[in-house]
XYZ file of C-alpha atoms in Angstrom:
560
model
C 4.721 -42.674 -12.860
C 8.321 -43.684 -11.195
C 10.990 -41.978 -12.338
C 14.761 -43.464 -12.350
C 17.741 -42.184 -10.542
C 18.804 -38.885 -10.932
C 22.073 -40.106 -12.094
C 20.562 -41.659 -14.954
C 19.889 -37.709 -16.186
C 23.486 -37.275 -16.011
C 24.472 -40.360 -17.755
C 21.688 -39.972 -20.746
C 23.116 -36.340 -21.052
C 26.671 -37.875 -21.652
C 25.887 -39.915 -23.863
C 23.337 -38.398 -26.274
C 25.515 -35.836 -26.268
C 28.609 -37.230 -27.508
C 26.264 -39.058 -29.515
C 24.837 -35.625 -31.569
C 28.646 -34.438 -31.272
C 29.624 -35.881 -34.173
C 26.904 -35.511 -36.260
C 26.842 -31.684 -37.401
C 31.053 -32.636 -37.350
C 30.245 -35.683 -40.349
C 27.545 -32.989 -41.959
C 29.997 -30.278 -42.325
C 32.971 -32.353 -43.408
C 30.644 -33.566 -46.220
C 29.250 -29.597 -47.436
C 32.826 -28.394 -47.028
C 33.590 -31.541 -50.580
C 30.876 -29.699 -52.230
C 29.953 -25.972 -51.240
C 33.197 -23.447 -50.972
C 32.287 -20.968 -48.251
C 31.732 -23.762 -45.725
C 34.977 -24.208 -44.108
C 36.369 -26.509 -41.588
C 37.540 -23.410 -38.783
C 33.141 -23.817 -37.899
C 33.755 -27.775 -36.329
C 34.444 -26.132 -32.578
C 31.094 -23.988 -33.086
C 29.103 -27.277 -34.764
C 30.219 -29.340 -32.360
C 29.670 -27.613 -29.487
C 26.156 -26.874 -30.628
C 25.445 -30.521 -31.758
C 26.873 -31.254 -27.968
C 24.148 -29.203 -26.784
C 21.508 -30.616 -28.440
C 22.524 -34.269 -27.209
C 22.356 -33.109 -23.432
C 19.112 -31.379 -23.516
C 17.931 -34.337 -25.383
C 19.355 -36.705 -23.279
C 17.715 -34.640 -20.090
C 14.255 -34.560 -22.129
C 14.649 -38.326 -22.282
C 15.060 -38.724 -18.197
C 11.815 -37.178 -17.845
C 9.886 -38.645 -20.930
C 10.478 -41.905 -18.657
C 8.625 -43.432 -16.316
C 7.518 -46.744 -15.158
C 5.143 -47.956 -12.361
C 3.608 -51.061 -10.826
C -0.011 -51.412 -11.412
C -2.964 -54.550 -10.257
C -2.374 -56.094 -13.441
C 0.671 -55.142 -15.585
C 4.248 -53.137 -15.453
C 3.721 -50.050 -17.544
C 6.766 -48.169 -19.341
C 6.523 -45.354 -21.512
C 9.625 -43.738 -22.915
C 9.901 -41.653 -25.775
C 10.625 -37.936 -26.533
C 9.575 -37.128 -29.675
C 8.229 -40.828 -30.757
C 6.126 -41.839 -27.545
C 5.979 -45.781 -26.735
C 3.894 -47.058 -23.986
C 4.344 -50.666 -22.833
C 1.867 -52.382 -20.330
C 3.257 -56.216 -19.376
C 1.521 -58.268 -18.379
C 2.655 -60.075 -14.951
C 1.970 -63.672 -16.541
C 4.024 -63.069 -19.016
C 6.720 -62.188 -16.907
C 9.632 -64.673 -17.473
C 12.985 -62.960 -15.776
C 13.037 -60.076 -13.746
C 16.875 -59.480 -12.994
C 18.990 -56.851 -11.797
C 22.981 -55.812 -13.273
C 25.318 -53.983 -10.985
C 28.807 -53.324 -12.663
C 31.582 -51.735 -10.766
C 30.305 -47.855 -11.770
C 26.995 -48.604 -10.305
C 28.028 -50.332 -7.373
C 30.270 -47.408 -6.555
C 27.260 -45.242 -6.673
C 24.516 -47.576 -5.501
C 22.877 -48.110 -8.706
C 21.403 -51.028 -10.664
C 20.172 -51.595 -14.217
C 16.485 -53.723 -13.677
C 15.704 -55.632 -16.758
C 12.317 -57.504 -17.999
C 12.057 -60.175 -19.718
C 9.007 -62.017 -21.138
C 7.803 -65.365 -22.513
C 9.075 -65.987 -26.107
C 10.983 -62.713 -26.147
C 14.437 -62.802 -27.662
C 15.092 -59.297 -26.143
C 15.089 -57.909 -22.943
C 10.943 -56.041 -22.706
C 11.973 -53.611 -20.848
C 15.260 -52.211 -19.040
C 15.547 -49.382 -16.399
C 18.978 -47.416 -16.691
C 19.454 -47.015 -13.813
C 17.654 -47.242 -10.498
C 18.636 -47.173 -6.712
C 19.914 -50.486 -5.530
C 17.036 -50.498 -2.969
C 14.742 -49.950 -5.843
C 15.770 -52.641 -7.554
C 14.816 -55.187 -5.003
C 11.536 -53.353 -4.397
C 11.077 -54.053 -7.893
C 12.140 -57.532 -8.200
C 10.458 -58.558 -5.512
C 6.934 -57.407 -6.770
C 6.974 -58.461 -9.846
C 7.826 -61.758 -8.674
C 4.835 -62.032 -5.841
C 2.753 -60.624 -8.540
C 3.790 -63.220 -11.124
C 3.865 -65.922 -9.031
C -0.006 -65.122 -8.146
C -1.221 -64.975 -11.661
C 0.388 -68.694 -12.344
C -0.843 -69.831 -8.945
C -4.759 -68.693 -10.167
C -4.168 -70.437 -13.139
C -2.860 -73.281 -12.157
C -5.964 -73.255 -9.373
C -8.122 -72.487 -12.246
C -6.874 -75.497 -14.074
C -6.855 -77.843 -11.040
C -10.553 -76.952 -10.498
C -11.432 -78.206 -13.622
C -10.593 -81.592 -13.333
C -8.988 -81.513 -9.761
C -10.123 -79.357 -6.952
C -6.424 -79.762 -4.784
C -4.251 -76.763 -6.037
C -1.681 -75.716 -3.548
C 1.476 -74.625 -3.938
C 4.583 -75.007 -0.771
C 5.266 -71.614 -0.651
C 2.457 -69.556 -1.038
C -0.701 -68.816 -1.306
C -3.128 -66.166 -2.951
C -5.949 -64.320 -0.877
C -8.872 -62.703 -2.174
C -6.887 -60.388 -3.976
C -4.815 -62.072 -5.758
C -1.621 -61.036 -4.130
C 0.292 -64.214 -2.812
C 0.963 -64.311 1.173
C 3.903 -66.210 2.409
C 2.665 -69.295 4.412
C 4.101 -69.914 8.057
C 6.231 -72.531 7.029
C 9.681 -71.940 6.522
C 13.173 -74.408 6.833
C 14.517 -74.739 10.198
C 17.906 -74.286 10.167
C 18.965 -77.945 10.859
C 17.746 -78.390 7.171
C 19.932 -78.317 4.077
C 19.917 -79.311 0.792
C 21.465 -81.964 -1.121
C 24.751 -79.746 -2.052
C 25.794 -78.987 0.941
C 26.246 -76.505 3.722
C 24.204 -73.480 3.537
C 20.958 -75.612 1.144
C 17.632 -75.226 2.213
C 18.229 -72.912 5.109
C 15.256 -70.484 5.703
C 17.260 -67.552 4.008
C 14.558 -64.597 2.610
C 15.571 -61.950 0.425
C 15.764 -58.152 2.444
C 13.143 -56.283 1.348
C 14.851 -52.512 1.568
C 12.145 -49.536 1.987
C 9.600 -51.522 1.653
C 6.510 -50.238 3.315
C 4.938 -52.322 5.753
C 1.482 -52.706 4.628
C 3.362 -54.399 1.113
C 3.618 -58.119 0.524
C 6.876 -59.693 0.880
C 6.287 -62.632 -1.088
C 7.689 -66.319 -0.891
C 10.574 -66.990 1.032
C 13.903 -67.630 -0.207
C 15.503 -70.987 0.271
C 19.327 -71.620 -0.159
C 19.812 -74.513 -2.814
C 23.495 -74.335 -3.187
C 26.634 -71.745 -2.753
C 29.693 -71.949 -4.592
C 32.387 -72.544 -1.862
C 36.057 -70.630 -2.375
C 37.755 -74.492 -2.870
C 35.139 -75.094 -5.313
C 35.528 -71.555 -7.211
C 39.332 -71.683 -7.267
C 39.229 -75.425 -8.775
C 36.115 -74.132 -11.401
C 38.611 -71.093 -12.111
C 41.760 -73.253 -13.202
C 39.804 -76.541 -14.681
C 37.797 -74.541 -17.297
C 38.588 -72.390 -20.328
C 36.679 -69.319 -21.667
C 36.769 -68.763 -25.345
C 36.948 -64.812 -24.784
C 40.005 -65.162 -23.496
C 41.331 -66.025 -26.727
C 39.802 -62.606 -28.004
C 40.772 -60.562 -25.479
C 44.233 -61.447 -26.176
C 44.209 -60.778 -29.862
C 42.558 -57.661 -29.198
C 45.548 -56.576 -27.218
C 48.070 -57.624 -29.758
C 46.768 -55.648 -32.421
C 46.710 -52.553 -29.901
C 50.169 -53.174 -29.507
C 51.818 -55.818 -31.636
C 54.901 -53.292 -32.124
C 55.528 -53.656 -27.959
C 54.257 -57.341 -27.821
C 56.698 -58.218 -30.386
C 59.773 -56.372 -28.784
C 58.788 -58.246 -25.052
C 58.654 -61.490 -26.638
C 61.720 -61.184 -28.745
C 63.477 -60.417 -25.179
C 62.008 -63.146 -23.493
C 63.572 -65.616 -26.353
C 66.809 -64.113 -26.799
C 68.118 -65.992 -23.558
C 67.117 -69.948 -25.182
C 68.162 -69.023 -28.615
C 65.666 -66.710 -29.953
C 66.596 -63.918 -32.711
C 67.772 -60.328 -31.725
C 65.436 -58.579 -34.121
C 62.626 -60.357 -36.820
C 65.563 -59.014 -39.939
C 69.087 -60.743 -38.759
C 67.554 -64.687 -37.338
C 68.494 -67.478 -38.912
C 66.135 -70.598 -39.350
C 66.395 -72.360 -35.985
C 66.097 -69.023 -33.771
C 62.773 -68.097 -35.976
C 61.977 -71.420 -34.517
C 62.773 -70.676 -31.466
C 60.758 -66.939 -30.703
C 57.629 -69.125 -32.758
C 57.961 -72.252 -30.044
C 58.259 -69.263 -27.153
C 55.605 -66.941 -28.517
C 53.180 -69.581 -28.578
C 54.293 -70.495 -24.983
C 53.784 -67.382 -23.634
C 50.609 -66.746 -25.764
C 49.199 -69.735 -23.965
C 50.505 -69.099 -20.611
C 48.609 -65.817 -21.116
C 45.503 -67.190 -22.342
C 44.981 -69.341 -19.637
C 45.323 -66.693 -16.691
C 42.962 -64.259 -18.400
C 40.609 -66.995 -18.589
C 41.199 -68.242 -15.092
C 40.327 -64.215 -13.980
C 37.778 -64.178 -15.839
C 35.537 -67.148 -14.533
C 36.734 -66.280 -10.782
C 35.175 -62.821 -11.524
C 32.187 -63.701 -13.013
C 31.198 -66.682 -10.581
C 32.431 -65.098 -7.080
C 29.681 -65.642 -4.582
C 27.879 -68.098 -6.608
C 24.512 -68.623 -5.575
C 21.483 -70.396 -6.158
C 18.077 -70.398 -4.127
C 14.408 -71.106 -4.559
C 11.325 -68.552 -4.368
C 8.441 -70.107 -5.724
C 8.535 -72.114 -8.565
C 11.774 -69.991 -9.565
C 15.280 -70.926 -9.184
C 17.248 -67.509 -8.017
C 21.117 -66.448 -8.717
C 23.741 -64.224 -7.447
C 27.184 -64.086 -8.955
C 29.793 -61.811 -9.953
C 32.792 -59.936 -8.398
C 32.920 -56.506 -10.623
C 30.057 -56.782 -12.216
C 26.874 -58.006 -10.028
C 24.373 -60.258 -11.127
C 20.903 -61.458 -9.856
C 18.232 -63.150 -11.815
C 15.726 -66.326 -11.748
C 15.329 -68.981 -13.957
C 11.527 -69.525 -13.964
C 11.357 -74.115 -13.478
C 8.626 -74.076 -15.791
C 11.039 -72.455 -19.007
C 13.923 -75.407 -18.279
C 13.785 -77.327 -21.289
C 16.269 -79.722 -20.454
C 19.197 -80.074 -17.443
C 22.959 -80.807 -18.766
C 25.931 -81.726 -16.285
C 29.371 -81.129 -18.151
C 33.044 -81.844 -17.193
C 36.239 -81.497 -18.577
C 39.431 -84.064 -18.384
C 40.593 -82.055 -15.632
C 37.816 -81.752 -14.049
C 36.867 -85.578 -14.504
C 40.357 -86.195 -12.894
C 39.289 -84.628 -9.948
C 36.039 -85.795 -9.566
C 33.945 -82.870 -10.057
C 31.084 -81.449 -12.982
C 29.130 -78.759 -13.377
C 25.397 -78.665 -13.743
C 23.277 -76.077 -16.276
C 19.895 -75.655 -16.784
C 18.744 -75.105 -20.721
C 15.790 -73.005 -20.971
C 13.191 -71.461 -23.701
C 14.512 -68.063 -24.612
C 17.223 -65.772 -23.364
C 17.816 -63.926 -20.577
C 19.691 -61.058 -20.208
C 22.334 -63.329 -18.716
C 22.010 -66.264 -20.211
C 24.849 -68.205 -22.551
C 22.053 -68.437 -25.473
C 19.637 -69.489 -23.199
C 22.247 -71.569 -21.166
C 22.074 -70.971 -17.458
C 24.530 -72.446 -14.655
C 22.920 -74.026 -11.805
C 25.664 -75.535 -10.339
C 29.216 -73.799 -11.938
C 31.350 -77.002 -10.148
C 30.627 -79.539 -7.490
C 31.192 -83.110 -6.680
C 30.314 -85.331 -9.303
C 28.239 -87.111 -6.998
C 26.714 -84.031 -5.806
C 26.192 -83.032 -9.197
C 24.366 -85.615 -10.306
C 22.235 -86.242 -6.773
C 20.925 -82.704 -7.921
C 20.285 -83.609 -11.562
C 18.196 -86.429 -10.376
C 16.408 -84.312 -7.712
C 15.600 -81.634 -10.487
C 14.232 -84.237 -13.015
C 13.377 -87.539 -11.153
C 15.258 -89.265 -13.429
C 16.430 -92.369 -12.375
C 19.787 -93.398 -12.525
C 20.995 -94.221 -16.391
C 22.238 -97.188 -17.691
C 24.210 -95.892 -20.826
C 23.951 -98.235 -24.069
C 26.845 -97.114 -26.584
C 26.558 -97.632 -30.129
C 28.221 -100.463 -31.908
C 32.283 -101.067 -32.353
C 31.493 -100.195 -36.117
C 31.193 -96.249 -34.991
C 34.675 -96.550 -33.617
C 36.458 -97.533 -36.942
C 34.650 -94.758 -38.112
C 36.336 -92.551 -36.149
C 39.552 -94.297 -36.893
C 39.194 -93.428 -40.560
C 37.801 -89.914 -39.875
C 41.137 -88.862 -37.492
C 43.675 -90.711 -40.111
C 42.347 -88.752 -42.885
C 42.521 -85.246 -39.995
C 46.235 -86.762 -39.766
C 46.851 -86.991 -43.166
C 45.709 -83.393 -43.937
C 48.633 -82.377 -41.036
C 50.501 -84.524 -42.619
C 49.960 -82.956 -46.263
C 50.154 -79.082 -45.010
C 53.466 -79.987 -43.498
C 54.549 -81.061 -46.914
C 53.328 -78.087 -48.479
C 55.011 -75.752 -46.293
C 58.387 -76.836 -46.734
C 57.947 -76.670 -50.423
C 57.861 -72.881 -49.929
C 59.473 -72.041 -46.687
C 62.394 -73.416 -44.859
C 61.164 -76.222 -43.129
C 62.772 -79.165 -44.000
C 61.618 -81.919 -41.816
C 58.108 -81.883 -43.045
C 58.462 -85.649 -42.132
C 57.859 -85.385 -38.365
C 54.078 -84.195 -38.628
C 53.721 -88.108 -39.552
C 53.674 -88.082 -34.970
C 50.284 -87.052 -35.835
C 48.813 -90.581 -36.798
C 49.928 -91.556 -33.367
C 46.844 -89.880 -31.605
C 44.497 -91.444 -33.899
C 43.552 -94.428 -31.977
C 43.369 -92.904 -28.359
C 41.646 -89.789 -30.318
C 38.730 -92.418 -31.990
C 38.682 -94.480 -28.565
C 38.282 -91.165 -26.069
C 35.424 -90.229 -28.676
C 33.313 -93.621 -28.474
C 33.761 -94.647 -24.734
C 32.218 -91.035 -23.927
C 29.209 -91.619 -26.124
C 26.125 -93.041 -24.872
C 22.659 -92.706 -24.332
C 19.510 -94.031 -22.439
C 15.747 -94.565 -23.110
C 13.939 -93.697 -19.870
C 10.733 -93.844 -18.786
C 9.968 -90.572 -18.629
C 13.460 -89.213 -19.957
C 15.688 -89.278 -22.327
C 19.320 -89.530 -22.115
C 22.050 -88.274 -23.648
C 25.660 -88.613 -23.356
C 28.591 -86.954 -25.853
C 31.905 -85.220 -26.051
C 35.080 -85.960 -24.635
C 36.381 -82.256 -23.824
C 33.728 -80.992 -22.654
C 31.659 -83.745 -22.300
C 27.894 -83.273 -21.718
C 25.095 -85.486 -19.973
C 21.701 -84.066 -21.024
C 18.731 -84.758 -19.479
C 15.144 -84.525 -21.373
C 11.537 -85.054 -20.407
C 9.861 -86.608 -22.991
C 6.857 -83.561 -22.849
C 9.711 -81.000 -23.849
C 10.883 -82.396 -26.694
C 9.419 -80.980 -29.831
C 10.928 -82.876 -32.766
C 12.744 -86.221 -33.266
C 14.702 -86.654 -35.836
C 17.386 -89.356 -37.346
C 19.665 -88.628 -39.828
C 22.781 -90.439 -42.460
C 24.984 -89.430 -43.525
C 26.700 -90.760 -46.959
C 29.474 -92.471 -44.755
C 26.495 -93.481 -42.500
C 24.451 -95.313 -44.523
C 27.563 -97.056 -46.528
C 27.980 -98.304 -42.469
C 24.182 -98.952 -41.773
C 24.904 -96.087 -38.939
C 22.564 -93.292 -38.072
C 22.583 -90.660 -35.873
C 19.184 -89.537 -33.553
C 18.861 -85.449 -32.998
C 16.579 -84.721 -30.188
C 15.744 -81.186 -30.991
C 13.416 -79.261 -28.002
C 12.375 -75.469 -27.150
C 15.618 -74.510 -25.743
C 17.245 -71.508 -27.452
C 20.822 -72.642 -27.048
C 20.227 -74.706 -29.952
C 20.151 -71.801 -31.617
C 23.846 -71.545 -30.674
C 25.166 -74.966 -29.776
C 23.979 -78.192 -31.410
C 21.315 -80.006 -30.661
C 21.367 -83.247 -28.332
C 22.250 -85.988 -30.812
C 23.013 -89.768 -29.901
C 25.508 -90.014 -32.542
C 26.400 -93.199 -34.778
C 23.858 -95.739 -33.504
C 23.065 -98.745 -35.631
C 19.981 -97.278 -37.845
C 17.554 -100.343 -36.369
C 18.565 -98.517 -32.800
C 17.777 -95.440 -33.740
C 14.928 -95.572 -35.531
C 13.823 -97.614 -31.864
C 14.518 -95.067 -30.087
C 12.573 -92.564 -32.737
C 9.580 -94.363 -32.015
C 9.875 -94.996 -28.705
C 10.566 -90.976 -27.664
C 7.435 -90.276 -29.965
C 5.179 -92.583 -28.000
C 6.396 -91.740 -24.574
C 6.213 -87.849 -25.648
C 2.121 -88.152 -26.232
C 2.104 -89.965 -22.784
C 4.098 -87.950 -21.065
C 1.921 -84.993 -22.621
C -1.029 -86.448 -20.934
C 0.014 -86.725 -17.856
C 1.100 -83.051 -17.801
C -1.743 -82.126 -18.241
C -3.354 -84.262 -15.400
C -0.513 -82.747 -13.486
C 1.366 -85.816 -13.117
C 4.907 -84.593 -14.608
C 7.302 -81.634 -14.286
C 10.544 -80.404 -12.848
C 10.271 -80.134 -9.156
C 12.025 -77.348 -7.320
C 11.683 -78.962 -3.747
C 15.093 -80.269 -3.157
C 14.475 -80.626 1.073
């Protein structure tokens, strides 16, 4: 068996170590409660020794590990006292994608991780291995995958249809898939733009030449530096708002000094003891400001760091990425675990004209947003949606909304959000200083553009072999089913709902972000609508099922 880097010795012997450090440290503060003679002068002597232990264990684990590639599965074992041997097997393979953070970068080092079909965790992870390794290894667990789907899907085909061929490869007598002749000129590209469907293959380092290479990669789309800046400063990430909090409890004594200087000059208080009303007004008004302000660039760091050098190609039947500035990611998204495609935009990004494009799939990655995956972080909306269609085959929608009765709904539903301000307001100034409660009345004035934005960005559309559907107004999101993925269909009332003859349709399928995000619903439709469009996704599901399985339907990853 393979061992890992060298390094990774090092690493494990760091941080069992530390790990067994504290433990004789916790064991002897507890004797020293109950037994006399123990005393607290042994902790450089226990901890030294419970140090040592950690290392040697930590070396013992290096060599306990070992992986290697065999004809039919990828076998880990691991283990030093408690041995566990793993054998995957390649059709089961789902991801096979490699980490790099700025550590092993510096070093030339990767983390290779596994994952397989259905599995909420990662199968198997290799800390760490050479950067060359890496691609070695992703690389041939990818031919080797792709050749077990392409004799089943051969096997299959010669049941009922002896054609069975895929574009990119094909498998010889052993099973192992050769690369055709075939590749893109260079005059091709792809629908996003420069750079698509260019011949590009993945290096194969130290690869020995009597080892396949596999299918060829092909360039779908790269994320250009206009496009990345504009993605960076139209879009907000929610750990932004936790990194900040994080660093205000760190330091709220320093925070609080700063921002107390930076309000002094428009009014704000010298200290939190001496203000008076209006300057406590003031440093609040130019906290918040500032807190903002803050926010925003952390989160506009963040997304240019984790999407520089955005890419996405084809190898196989597998979309392939590349992204990251400090830390380094590559990984596939296998076409035949996408569950459903969503474009999404923002206001500011609708101002501008772009979207951005994800793929939902069954089961997450090791870099997946709960088994979200970008495709496309930002484009042209035009672009966007050329590539959606590509992807799917849908053809273009024609969005029906639901009735004007949903809008009062939401007229009453934001009045009553108004009143609650509205209310609070009140209550605060019946134990604080504020006096003019009155003014959080401005809230009722965002009611009606508040219940209009919501119903002009609902919609949906009954395909014939998709469903459509269209919500949300900040982030709004344009989802994309085929009728074989979807797994239940349900509709639902509320009490308000049925007092309004309303109902709302959930489209629920196998992708795991529903775990984390809500389910596609076509919200508020008149209950004779939905209960259409109930029956109407049930019968096209069974017929889209059937022609599956004559081969007739799927996602196609030939965008050229």
């Amino acid at each position: 068996m393979n061992r890992l880097h060298s390094l990774s010795a090092v690493v494990y012997a760091i941080q069992y170590g530390f790990f067994w450090l504290w433990i004789p440290i916790f064991l002897l503060f507890g004797l020293a409660t109950i037994l006399e003679f123990v005393s607290l002068t042994w902790i450089p002597v226990v901890g030294a020794l419970g140090f040592a232990v950690g290392v040697a264990y930590g070396i013992a684990y290096y060599y306990r590990f070992g992986y290697q590639i065999t004809d039919d599965t990828f076998d880990v074992a691991s283990g030093v006292i408690a041995r566990r041997s793993r054998e995957i097997p390649y059709g089961r393979v789902q991801n096979v994608d490699i980490k790099q953070g700025v550590f092993h970068r510096l070093f030339g080092l990767a983390i290779v991780s596994i994952e397989t079909a259905g599995g909420g965790d990662t199968e198997a992870s290799l800390n760490f291995v050479s950067e060359a390794e890496a691609t070695r290894l992703q690389n041939e667990i990818r031919t080797r995958t792709a050749a077990v789907k392409q004799r089943r899907k051969q096997a299959g085909d010669h049941t009922g249809d002896e054609t069975a061929a895929t574009d990119d490869a094909t498998p010889d007598s052993s099973g192992v898939v050769e690369p055709t002749e075939t590749t893109a000129t260079d005059s091709e590209t792809g629908p996003l733009g420069p750079g698509a469907g260019a011949g590009d293959t993945v290096p194969d380092r130290d690869r020995p030449f009597d080892e396949p290479t596999g299918p060829k990669r092909r360039s779908l789309f790269d994320l250009e530096a206009r496009e990345l800046l504009l993605y960076s400063f139209t879009s907000f990430r929610p750990a932004a708002v936790a990194a900040v909090l994080f660093v205000f409890f760190l330091a709220s004594d320093t925070i609080i000094e700063i921002l107390l200087a930076m309000s002094q000059p428009v009014g704000g208080p010298e200290d939190l003891g001496t203000g008076t009303t209006s300057s406590y007004g003031i440093f609040t008004i130019v906290s918040f400001v500032n807190g903002l302000v803050i926010t925003y660039l952390l989160s506009v760091a963040y997304t240019f760091a984790t999407y520089y050098d955005f890419q996405l190609g084809r190898i196989g039947d597998d979309f392939v990425y590349e992204r990251g500035l400090l830390q380094r990611y590559s990984g596939s998204v296998p076409v035949e675990k996408v569950q459903s495609v969503t474009a999404t935009d923002n206001p500011a990004q609708r101002l501008i004209g772009y979207a951005g494009l994800w793929v939902e799939t069954a089961g997450y990655g090791p870099d997946s947003n709960g088994g979200s995956q970008s495709a496309v972080p930002l484009a042209q909306h035009d672009r966007v949606y050329g590539f959606a269609e590509n992807l799917t085959g849908v053809e273009t929608p024609s969005f029906e909304r639901p009735p004007p009765l949903a809008r009062r709904r939401y007229l009453a539903r934001y009045s009553l959000i108004a009143g609650s301000i509205v209310a609070v307001a009140f209550g605060l100034s019946m134990i604080s200083p504020l006096e003019r409660w009155y003014l959080a009345v401005i809230a009722f004035a965002a009611v009606p553009p508040a219940a209009h934005l919501r119903y002009v960005n609902l919609g949906y559309y009954v395909g014939e072999d998709h469903l459509v559907v269209r919500r949300g107004f900040w982030r709004r999101r344009t989802t994309i089913i085929p009728y074989y993925r979807i797994q239940t269909v349900s509709t639902r009332r509320s009490i308000f709902q049925r007092r309004l003859g309303l109902a709302s349709v959930v489209v629920d399928t196998a992708s795991s972000r529903t775990f984390v995000w809500a389910a596609p619903t076509i919200y508020d439709v008149s209950l004779e609508d939905g209960r259409d469009v109930n029956e109407t996704s049930r019968k096209r599901l069974q017929s889209a099922l059937r022609k599956r399985a004559a081969g007739e339907a799927g996602l196609s990853v030939d965008f050229t």
